[in-house]
């Protein structure tokens, strides 16, 4: 089983999502969205960018 996205209503009444690993650990949390549809679109956007490369900002530029 892979990780999962959870959509929930936050304290301000907006919608957020979190990505949980297989072990239940939260590994990402979104900003608040005004609508559930927008939060779901945020999940789809994240999914489409998961294969992005890593930029290591701890190393000096060469």
Tab-separated table of C-alpha atoms in Angstrom:
chain	number	residue	atom	x	y	z
A	1	UNK	CA	0.000	0.000	0.000
A	2	UNK	CA	1.297	3.431	-0.858
A	3	UNK	CA	0.840	6.671	1.047
A	4	UNK	CA	-2.435	8.561	1.011
A	5	UNK	CA	-3.783	12.087	0.798
A	6	UNK	CA	-6.289	13.242	3.413
A	7	UNK	CA	-8.532	16.272	2.787
A	8	UNK	CA	-9.945	18.003	5.852
A	9	UNK	CA	-11.548	21.249	7.033
A	10	UNK	CA	-9.106	23.425	8.965
A	11	UNK	CA	-9.782	25.789	11.896
A	12	UNK	CA	-10.493	28.728	9.591
A	13	UNK	CA	-13.143	26.760	7.680
A	14	UNK	CA	-10.880	26.274	4.665
A	15	UNK	CA	-9.769	22.999	3.139
A	16	UNK	CA	-6.316	21.503	3.517
A	17	UNK	CA	-4.718	18.225	2.591
A	18	UNK	CA	-1.904	16.230	4.053
A	19	UNK	CA	0.164	13.452	2.560
A	20	UNK	CA	0.754	10.524	4.871
A	21	UNK	CA	3.364	7.809	4.455
A	22	UNK	CA	2.517	4.109	4.787
A	23	UNK	CA	3.467	4.254	8.479
A	24	UNK	CA	0.973	7.098	9.128
A	25	UNK	CA	3.606	9.832	9.391
A	26	UNK	CA	2.577	13.173	7.880
A	27	UNK	CA	5.172	14.071	5.255
A	28	UNK	CA	3.498	17.118	3.670
A	29	UNK	CA	0.725	19.552	4.560
A	30	UNK	CA	-0.861	22.078	2.220
A	31	UNK	CA	-1.828	25.680	2.696
A	32	UNK	CA	-5.520	26.414	3.225
A	33	UNK	CA	-7.786	26.490	0.164
A	34	UNK	CA	-11.138	28.274	0.026
A	35	UNK	CA	-12.906	25.315	-1.604
A	36	UNK	CA	-12.661	21.550	-1.510
A	37	UNK	CA	-12.348	21.526	-5.315
A	38	UNK	CA	-9.280	23.780	-5.071
A	39	UNK	CA	-7.704	21.474	-2.458
A	40	UNK	CA	-8.322	18.460	-4.702
A	41	UNK	CA	-6.711	20.341	-7.605
A	42	UNK	CA	-3.742	21.025	-5.311
A	43	UNK	CA	-3.378	17.293	-4.747
A	44	UNK	CA	-3.454	16.633	-8.489
A	45	UNK	CA	-0.838	19.331	-9.037
A	46	UNK	CA	1.423	17.800	-6.399
A	47	UNK	CA	1.012	14.348	-7.929
A	48	UNK	CA	2.025	15.668	-11.350
A	49	UNK	CA	5.221	17.214	-9.935
A	50	UNK	CA	6.346	14.319	-7.732
A	51	UNK	CA	8.975	13.290	-10.277
A	52	UNK	CA	10.675	16.707	-10.026
A	53	UNK	CA	14.408	16.723	-9.399
A	54	UNK	CA	16.029	17.588	-6.052
A	55	UNK	CA	17.870	20.900	-5.690
A	56	UNK	CA	20.393	20.795	-2.855
A	57	UNK	CA	20.584	24.330	-1.470
A	58	UNK	CA	23.050	23.311	1.240
A	59	UNK	CA	25.920	23.064	-1.245
A	60	UNK	CA	27.683	26.157	-2.604
A	61	UNK	CA	26.931	26.953	-6.226
A	62	UNK	CA	29.672	25.861	-8.597
